[in-house]
PDB file of C-alpha atoms in Angstrom:
ATOM      1  CA  GLN A 182    -155.289  -1.151-101.090  1.00  0.00           C
ATOM      2  CA  ALA A 183    -151.511  -0.921-101.183  1.00  0.00           C
ATOM      3  CA  PHE A 184    -151.583  -2.104-104.828  1.00  0.00           C
ATOM      4  CA  PHE A 185    -154.089   0.552-105.932  1.00  0.00           C
ATOM      5  CA  CYS A 186    -152.169   3.203-104.012  1.00  0.00           C
ATOM      6  CA  LEU A 187    -149.027   2.184-105.882  1.00  0.00           C
ATOM      7  CA  LEU A 188    -150.818   2.551-109.225  1.00  0.00           C
ATOM      8  CA  LEU A 189    -152.090   5.995-108.325  1.00  0.00           C
ATOM      9  CA  CYS A 190    -148.743   7.174-107.035  1.00  0.00           C
ATOM     10  CA  VAL A 191    -146.776   6.199-110.170  1.00  0.00           C
ATOM     11  CA  PRO A 192    -146.908   9.160-112.640  1.00  0.00           C
ATOM     12  CA  TRP A 193    -148.056   8.349-116.160  1.00  0.00           C
ATOM     13  CA  GLY A 194    -144.990  10.165-117.543  1.00  0.00           C
ATOM     14  CA  SER A 195    -142.771   7.474-116.065  1.00  0.00           C
ATOM     15  CA  SER A 196    -144.213   4.679-118.236  1.00  0.00           C
ATOM     16  CA  CYS A 197    -141.963   3.209-120.901  1.00  0.00           C
ATOM     17  CA  PRO A 198    -142.925   2.076-124.426  1.00  0.00           C
ATOM     18  CA  PRO A 199    -142.996  -1.744-124.690  1.00  0.00           C
ATOM     19  CA  SER A 200    -140.418  -1.715-127.477  1.00  0.00           C
ATOM     20  CA  CYS A 201    -137.979   0.536-125.606  1.00  0.00           C
ATOM     21  CA  GLN A 202    -135.838   0.530-122.510  1.00  0.00           C
ATOM     22  CA  CYS A 203    -135.944   3.415-120.040  1.00  0.00           C
ATOM     23  CA  THR A 204    -132.996   4.134-117.779  1.00  0.00           C
ATOM     24  CA  GLU A 205    -131.659   6.936-115.591  1.00  0.00           C
ATOM     25  CA  ARG A 206    -128.470   8.719-116.574  1.00  0.00           C
ATOM     26  CA  ALA A 207    -127.179  11.227-114.028  1.00  0.00           C
ATOM     27  CA  GLY A 208    -130.721  11.838-112.842  1.00  0.00           C
ATOM     28  CA  ALA A 209    -132.055  12.311-116.402  1.00  0.00           C
ATOM     29  CA  LYS A 210    -134.318   9.791-118.084  1.00  0.00           C
ATOM     30  CA  ALA A 211    -132.983   8.097-121.216  1.00  0.00           C
ATOM     31  CA  VAL A 212    -135.362   6.248-123.543  1.00  0.00           C
ATOM     32  CA  LEU A 213    -133.524   3.711-125.684  1.00  0.00           C
ATOM     33  CA  CYS A 214    -135.416   2.418-128.736  1.00  0.00           C
ATOM     34  CA  SER A 215    -132.490   1.487-130.973  1.00  0.00           C
ATOM     35  CA  SER A 216    -132.822  -1.396-133.456  1.00  0.00           C
ATOM     36  CA  ARG A 217    -136.390  -2.294-132.488  1.00  0.00           C
ATOM     37  CA  HIS A 218    -137.820  -2.510-136.037  1.00  0.00           C
ATOM     38  CA  LEU A 219    -139.986   0.569-135.408  1.00  0.00           C
ATOM     39  CA  GLU A 220    -141.786   2.008-138.429  1.00  0.00           C
ATOM     40  CA  GLU A 221    -143.031   5.132-136.672  1.00  0.00           C
ATOM     41  CA  ILE A 222    -142.217   7.181-133.606  1.00  0.00           C
ATOM     42  CA  PRO A 223    -143.769   5.634-130.462  1.00  0.00           C
ATOM     43  CA  LYS A 224    -146.708   7.580-129.044  1.00  0.00           C
ATOM     44  CA  ASP A 225    -146.115   6.760-125.377  1.00  0.00           C
ATOM     45  CA  ILE A 226    -142.623   8.151-124.801  1.00  0.00           C
ATOM     46  CA  PRO A 227    -142.367   9.445-121.213  1.00  0.00           C
ATOM     47  CA  LYS A 228    -142.843  13.209-120.942  1.00  0.00           C
ATOM     48  CA  ASP A 229    -139.762  13.555-118.746  1.00  0.00           C
ATOM     49  CA  ALA A 230    -137.425  11.971-121.318  1.00  0.00           C
ATOM     50  CA  VAL A 231    -134.155  13.886-121.742  1.00  0.00           C
ATOM     51  CA  PHE A 232    -132.338  11.485-124.074  1.00  0.00           C
ATOM     52  CA  LEU A 233    -134.181   9.638-126.853  1.00  0.00           C
ATOM     53  CA  LYS A 234    -132.533   7.141-129.170  1.00  0.00           C
ATOM     54  CA  LEU A 235    -134.601   5.952-132.137  1.00  0.00           C
ATOM     55  CA  ASP A 236    -131.664   5.029-134.367  1.00  0.00           C
ATOM     56  CA  ALA A 237    -131.375   1.937-136.569  1.00  0.00           C
ATOM     57  CA  ASN A 238    -135.105   1.469-137.147  1.00  0.00           C
ATOM     58  CA  SER A 239    -137.398   1.708-140.184  1.00  0.00           C
ATOM     59  CA  ILE A 240    -139.026   5.084-139.522  1.00  0.00           C
ATOM     60  CA  THR A 241    -139.926   6.804-142.799  1.00  0.00           C
ATOM     61  CA  ARG A 242    -141.495  10.082-141.686  1.00  0.00           C
ATOM     62  CA  ILE A 243    -141.367  12.634-138.884  1.00  0.00           C
ATOM     63  CA  PRO A 244    -144.877  14.106-138.645  1.00  0.00           C
ATOM     64  CA  SER A 245    -145.845  17.465-137.187  1.00  0.00           C
ATOM     65  CA  ASN A 246    -145.703  17.705-133.395  1.00  0.00           C
ATOM     66  CA  ALA A 247    -144.069  14.284-133.118  1.00  0.00           C
ATOM     67  CA  PHE A 248    -142.139  15.330-129.983  1.00  0.00           C
ATOM     68  CA  ARG A 249    -144.233  18.252-128.761  1.00  0.00           C
ATOM     69  CA  HIS A 250    -144.998  16.673-125.379  1.00  0.00           C
ATOM     70  CA  LEU A 251    -141.294  16.075-124.647  1.00  0.00           C
ATOM     71  CA  SER A 252    -140.494  19.481-123.180  1.00  0.00           C
ATOM     72  CA  HIS A 253    -137.371  18.170-121.374  1.00  0.00           C
ATOM     73  CA  LEU A 254    -135.801  16.557-124.455  1.00  0.00           C
ATOM     74  CA  GLU A 255    -132.169  17.521-125.078  1.00  0.00           C
ATOM     75  CA  GLU A 256    -130.731  14.801-127.317  1.00  0.00           C
ATOM     76  CA  LEU A 257    -132.569  13.069-130.168  1.00  0.00           C
ATOM     77  CA  ASP A 258    -131.001  10.376-132.331  1.00  0.00           C
ATOM     78  CA  LEU A 259    -132.902   9.458-135.532  1.00  0.00           C
ATOM     79  CA  SER A 260    -129.905   8.240-137.504  1.00  0.00           C
ATOM     80  CA  ARG A 261    -129.852   5.070-139.646  1.00  0.00           C
ATOM     81  CA  ASN A 262    -133.565   5.003-140.383  1.00  0.00           C
ATOM     82  CA  ALA A 263    -135.438   5.277-143.692  1.00  0.00           C
ATOM     83  CA  ILE A 264    -136.692   8.832-143.183  1.00  0.00           C
ATOM     84  CA  GLU A 265    -137.788  10.490-146.423  1.00  0.00           C
ATOM     85  CA  LYS A 266    -140.210  13.177-145.249  1.00  0.00           C
ATOM     86  CA  ILE A 267    -139.954  15.691-142.420  1.00  0.00           C
ATOM     87  CA  ASP A 268    -142.948  17.941-141.812  1.00  0.00           C
ATOM     88  CA  ARG A 269    -142.500  21.671-141.229  1.00  0.00           C
ATOM     89  CA  ALA A 270    -143.611  21.419-137.593  1.00  0.00           C
ATOM     90  CA  ALA A 271    -141.840  18.123-136.896  1.00  0.00           C
ATOM     91  CA  PHE A 272    -139.799  19.513-134.000  1.00  0.00           C
ATOM     92  CA  LYS A 273    -142.337  22.003-132.696  1.00  0.00           C
ATOM     93  CA  GLY A 274    -142.284  22.130-128.929  1.00  0.00           C
ATOM     94  CA  VAL A 275    -138.705  20.904-128.509  1.00  0.00           C
ATOM     95  CA  ALA A 276    -136.832  23.452-130.606  1.00  0.00           C
ATOM     96  CA  ALA A 277    -135.721  25.623-127.691  1.00  0.00           C
ATOM     97  CA  GLY A 278    -134.308  22.888-125.449  1.00  0.00           C
ATOM     98  CA  LEU A 279    -132.903  20.401-127.957  1.00  0.00           C
ATOM     99  CA  ARG A 280    -129.097  20.353-127.966  1.00  0.00           C
ATOM    100  CA  THR A 281    -128.341  17.524-130.412  1.00  0.00           C
ATOM    101  CA  LEU A 282    -130.322  16.202-133.384  1.00  0.00           C
ATOM    102  CA  ASP A 283    -128.917  13.369-135.481  1.00  0.00           C
ATOM    103  CA  LEU A 284    -130.607  12.809-138.868  1.00  0.00           C
ATOM    104  CA  SER A 285    -127.622  11.218-140.575  1.00  0.00           C
ATOM    105  CA  SER A 286    -127.792   8.082-142.737  1.00  0.00           C
ATOM    106  CA  ASN A 287    -131.423   8.351-143.827  1.00  0.00           C
ATOM    107  CA  ARG A 288    -133.135   8.865-147.192  1.00  0.00           C
ATOM    108  CA  ILE A 289    -133.706  12.606-146.905  1.00  0.00           C
ATOM    109  CA  ARG A 290    -133.523  14.461-150.239  1.00  0.00           C
ATOM    110  CA  SER A 291    -134.948  17.769-149.086  1.00  0.00           C
ATOM    111  CA  ILE A 292    -136.229  19.292-145.895  1.00  0.00           C
ATOM    112  CA  PRO A 293    -138.357  22.363-145.162  1.00  0.00           C
ATOM    113  CA  LYS A 294    -136.010  24.977-143.789  1.00  0.00           C
ATOM    114  CA  GLU A 295    -138.720  25.938-141.281  1.00  0.00           C
ATOM    115  CA  ALA A 296    -138.284  22.534-139.627  1.00  0.00           C
ATOM    116  CA  LEU A 297    -134.628  23.148-138.757  1.00  0.00           C
ATOM    117  CA  LEU A 298    -133.936  26.868-138.635  1.00  0.00           C
ATOM    118  CA  ALA A 299    -135.886  27.303-135.375  1.00  0.00           C
ATOM    119  CA  LEU A 300    -133.647  24.759-133.665  1.00  0.00           C
ATOM    120  CA  ASN A 301    -130.706  25.604-131.439  1.00  0.00           C
ATOM    121  CA  ALA A 302    -129.510  22.005-131.614  1.00  0.00           C
ATOM    122  CA  LYS A 303    -126.302  20.836-133.213  1.00  0.00           C
ATOM    123  CA  LEU A 304    -127.374  19.022-136.400  1.00  0.00           C
ATOM    124  CA  ARG A 305    -125.961  15.963-138.095  1.00  0.00           C
ATOM    125  CA  LEU A 306    -127.237  15.655-141.673  1.00  0.00           C
ATOM    126  CA  ALA A 307    -124.509  13.545-143.284  1.00  0.00           C
ATOM    127  CA  ASN A 308    -125.002  10.545-145.566  1.00  0.00           C
ATOM    128  CA  ASN A 309    -128.376  11.425-147.028  1.00  0.00           C
ATOM    129  CA  PRO A 310    -129.213  11.552-150.762  1.00  0.00           C
ATOM    130  CA  TRP A 311    -129.562  15.341-150.736  1.00  0.00           C
ATOM    131  CA  HIS A 312    -130.888  17.351-153.652  1.00  0.00           C
ATOM    132  CA  CYS A 313    -128.744  20.480-153.541  1.00  0.00           C
ATOM    133  CA  GLU A 314    -131.044  23.489-153.725  1.00  0.00           C
ATOM    134  CA  CYS A 315    -131.706  26.851-152.106  1.00  0.00           C
ATOM    135  CA  ALA A 316    -133.478  25.461-149.012  1.00  0.00           C
ATOM    136  CA  LEU A 317    -130.560  23.149-148.189  1.00  0.00           C
ATOM    137  CA  GLN A 318    -128.106  25.991-148.765  1.00  0.00           C
ATOM    138  CA  GLU A 319    -130.030  28.190-146.313  1.00  0.00           C
ATOM    139  CA  VAL A 320    -129.966  25.401-143.716  1.00  0.00           C
ATOM    140  CA  LEU A 321    -126.206  25.082-144.165  1.00  0.00           C
ATOM    141  CA  TRP A 322    -125.751  28.818-143.727  1.00  0.00           C
ATOM    142  CA  GLU A 323    -128.056  29.396-140.759  1.00  0.00           C
ATOM    143  CA  ALA A 324    -128.364  26.133-138.798  1.00  0.00           C
ATOM    144  CA  ARG A 325    -125.844  24.853-136.240  1.00  0.00           C
ATOM    145  CA  LEU A 326    -124.257  21.947-138.115  1.00  0.00           C
ATOM    146  CA  ASP A 327    -121.889  19.485-136.499  1.00  0.00           C
ATOM    147  CA  PRO A 328    -118.490  20.505-137.940  1.00  0.00           C
ATOM    148  CA  ASP A 329    -117.301  16.894-137.925  1.00  0.00           C
ATOM    149  CA  SER A 330    -120.045  15.790-140.332  1.00  0.00           C
ATOM    150  CA  VAL A 331    -120.614  18.829-142.553  1.00  0.00           C
ATOM    151  CA  GLN A 332    -118.197  17.536-145.199  1.00  0.00           C
ATOM    152  CA  ASP A 333    -120.380  14.429-145.612  1.00  0.00           C
ATOM    153  CA  ILE A 334    -123.393  16.461-146.797  1.00  0.00           C
ATOM    154  CA  THR A 335    -123.075  15.502-150.453  1.00  0.00           C
ATOM    155  CA  CYS A 336    -125.081  16.472-153.524  1.00  0.00           C
ATOM    156  CA  HIS A 337    -126.827  13.302-154.689  1.00  0.00           C
ATOM    157  CA  THR A 338    -128.724  15.331-157.285  1.00  0.00           C
ATOM    158  CA  ALA A 339    -128.336  18.976-158.324  1.00  0.00           C
ATOM    159  CA  PRO A 340    -129.475  21.452-160.998  1.00  0.00           C
ATOM    160  CA  ARG A 341    -126.194  20.862-162.840  1.00  0.00           C
ATOM    161  CA  GLU A 342    -124.482  17.522-163.337  1.00  0.00           C
ATOM    162  CA  GLU A 343    -121.078  18.882-162.366  1.00  0.00           C
ATOM    163  CA  TYR A 344    -122.204  19.319-158.737  1.00  0.00           C
ATOM    164  CA  VAL A 345    -123.376  15.715-158.301  1.00  0.00           C
ATOM    165  CA  GLY A 346    -121.214  13.677-155.935  1.00  0.00           C
ATOM    166  CA  LYS A 347    -119.499  16.718-154.452  1.00  0.00           C
ATOM    167  CA  PRO A 348    -119.804  17.944-150.858  1.00  0.00           C
ATOM    168  CA  LEU A 349    -122.279  20.816-150.718  1.00  0.00           C
ATOM    169  CA  LEU A 350    -119.808  22.935-148.763  1.00  0.00           C
ATOM    170  CA  GLN A 351    -117.232  22.517-151.532  1.00  0.00           C
ATOM    171  CA  VAL A 352    -119.770  23.567-154.181  1.00  0.00           C
ATOM    172  CA  LEU A 353    -120.736  26.672-152.197  1.00  0.00           C
ATOM    173  CA  ASP A 354    -117.095  27.553-151.554  1.00  0.00           C
ATOM    174  CA  ALA A 355    -116.612  27.550-155.342  1.00  0.00           C
ATOM    175  CA  GLY A 356    -119.058  30.459-155.561  1.00  0.00           C
ATOM    176  CA  VAL A 357    -122.247  28.609-156.501  1.00  0.00           C
ATOM    177  CA  ASN A 358    -125.435  30.172-155.139  1.00  0.00           C
ATOM    178  CA  PHE A 359    -128.518  27.977-155.567  1.00  0.00           C
ATOM    179  CA  CYS A 360    -130.743  30.725-154.185  1.00  0.00           C
ATOM    180  CA  SER A 361    -129.663  33.215-156.855  1.00  0.00           C
ATOM    181  CA  VAL A 362    -130.428  30.600-159.526  1.00  0.00           C
ATOM    182  CA  ARG A 363    -133.936  30.274-158.120  1.00  0.00           C
ATOM    183  CA  GLN A 364    -134.245  34.077-157.953  1.00  0.00           C
ATOM    184  CA  ARG A 365    -133.240  34.404-161.613  1.00  0.00           C
ATOM    185  CA  THR A 366    -135.789  31.755-162.548  1.00  0.00           C
ATOM    186  CA  THR A 367    -138.449  33.633-160.600  1.00  0.00           C
ATOM    187  CA  ASP A 368    -137.469  36.914-162.226  1.00  0.00           C
ATOM    188  CA  VAL A 369    -137.710  35.381-165.696  1.00  0.00           C
ATOM    189  CA  ALA A 370    -141.136  33.934-164.882  1.00  0.00           C
ATOM    190  CA  MET A 371    -142.330  37.306-163.615  1.00  0.00           C
ATOM    191  CA  PHE A 372    -140.976  39.042-166.709  1.00  0.00           C
ATOM    192  CA  ILE A 373    -142.765  36.598-169.006  1.00  0.00           C
ATOM    193  CA  THR A 374    -145.984  37.036-167.030  1.00  0.00           C
ATOM    194  CA  MET A 375    -145.737  40.828-167.137  1.00  0.00           C
ATOM    195  CA  PHE A 376    -144.927  40.745-170.845  1.00  0.00           C
ATOM    196  CA  GLY A 377    -147.973  38.545-171.423  1.00  0.00           C
ATOM    197  CA  TRP A 378    -150.252  40.971-169.568  1.00  0.00           C
ATOM    198  CA  PHE A 379    -148.734  43.930-171.409  1.00  0.00           C
ATOM    199  CA  ALA A 380    -149.304  42.211-174.752  1.00  0.00           C
ATOM    200  CA  MET A 381    -152.928  41.519-173.812  1.00  0.00           C
ATOM    201  CA  VAL A 382    -153.442  45.197-172.924  1.00  0.00           C
ATOM    202  CA  ILE A 383    -151.921  46.322-176.235  1.00  0.00           C
ATOM    203  CA  VAL A 384    -154.114  43.913-178.200  1.00  0.00           C
ATOM    204  CA  TYR A 385    -157.178  45.112-176.293  1.00  0.00           C
ATOM    205  CA  VAL A 386    -156.366  48.773-177.002  1.00  0.00           C
ATOM    206  CA  ILE A 387    -155.809  48.070-180.722  1.00  0.00           C
ATOM    207  CA  CYS A 388    -159.077  46.156-180.967  1.00  0.00           C
ATOM    208  CA  TYR A 389    -160.898  48.896-179.084  1.00  0.00           C
ATOM    209  CA  VAL A 390    -159.517  51.618-181.360  1.00  0.00           C
ATOM    210  CA  ARG A 391    -160.336  49.655-184.509  1.00  0.00           C
ATOM    211  CA  HIS A 392    -163.840  48.927-183.281  1.00  0.00           C
ATOM    212  CA  ASN A 393    -164.453  52.585-182.474  1.00  0.00           C
ATOM    213  CA  ARG A 394    -162.991  53.644-185.825  1.00  0.00           C
ATOM    214  CA  GLU A 395    -165.354  51.309-187.656  1.00  0.00           C
ATOM    215  CA  ASP A 396    -168.294  52.621-185.638  1.00  0.00           C
ATOM    216  CA  THR A 397    -167.224  56.207-186.361  1.00  0.00           C
ATOM    217  CA  CYS A 398    -166.896  55.522-190.087  1.00  0.00           C
ATOM    218  CA  LYS A 399    -170.332  53.915-190.170  1.00  0.00           C
ATOM    219  CA  HIS A 400    -171.789  56.877-188.323  1.00  0.00           C
ATOM    220  CA  VAL A 401    -170.141  59.362-190.725  1.00  0.00           C
ATOM    221  CA  ASP A 402    -171.387  57.419-193.751  1.00  0.00           C
ATOM    222  CA  TYR A 403    -174.859  57.407-192.273  1.00  0.00           C
ATOM    223  CA  LEU A 404    -174.776  61.164-191.777  1.00  0.00           C
ATOM    224  CA  LYS A 405    -173.606  61.675-195.342  1.00  0.00           C
ATOM    225  CA  SER A 406    -176.472  59.591-196.640  1.00  0.00           C
ATOM    226  CA  LEU A 407    -179.048  61.830-195.000  1.00  0.00           C
ATOM    227  CA  PRO A 408    -180.681  64.596-197.119  1.00  0.00           C
ATOM    228  CA  SER A 409    -178.970  67.888-196.466  1.00  0.00           C
ATOM    229  CA  THR A 410    -180.816  70.895-195.000  1.00  0.00           C
ATOM    230  CA  GLN A 411    -179.919  72.964-198.045  1.00  0.00           C
ATOM    231  CA  GLY A 412    -181.693  70.521-200.342  1.00  0.00           C
ATOM    232  CA  HIS A 413    -184.932  70.820-198.360  1.00  0.00           C
ATOM    233  CA  ALA A 414    -184.754  74.604-198.472  1.00  0.00           C
ATOM    234  CA  GLU A 415    -184.680  74.619-202.283  1.00  0.00           C
TER     235      GLU A 415
END
């Protein structure tokens, strides 16, 4: 009876993933899963976790709602993984309380701005093979980046070869605006589309006028071929 009572009295949120170590730090639960050869985020992380370290693993993706049940989470370390894809709702449910998010030293080329802009956390994004584009520029402008690591956000690829290998902040300080480049591209595409529609309308009008002219000419010729009233009177 004492054994079953013990099982019932232990909250499920206090369980610890088999591949991790759970400890108390100043009354807050820390879940340590560093260097455990994990390929995905564990499903059974305690709900009362405040600190979560998943660094130095082989995680490749952060799916939607991956941490939604961790309402107490304040620090999340995902550095030194193989992360390539981050879903738009990856940090849904923890955005308000998260104070630190480390995504440095992964394989991230691009990230949906919606995934980060809702966060109040200090972000570390250094040492990733970034493709410098408008979305990354907007993250740099609006997100809370760790000032100590912002210089290590480097353009691995970019629309122009001259930006490759340079820190994104340096490129932006030089007056480059990736969002205006995208806007110009969009404007050109819209202009071409509108011109195409306009040309189609013009062609339609010309064909319509020609068709009506031919019908009118045929009708006039037909009327001319009819015997006149004056001829019948004679």
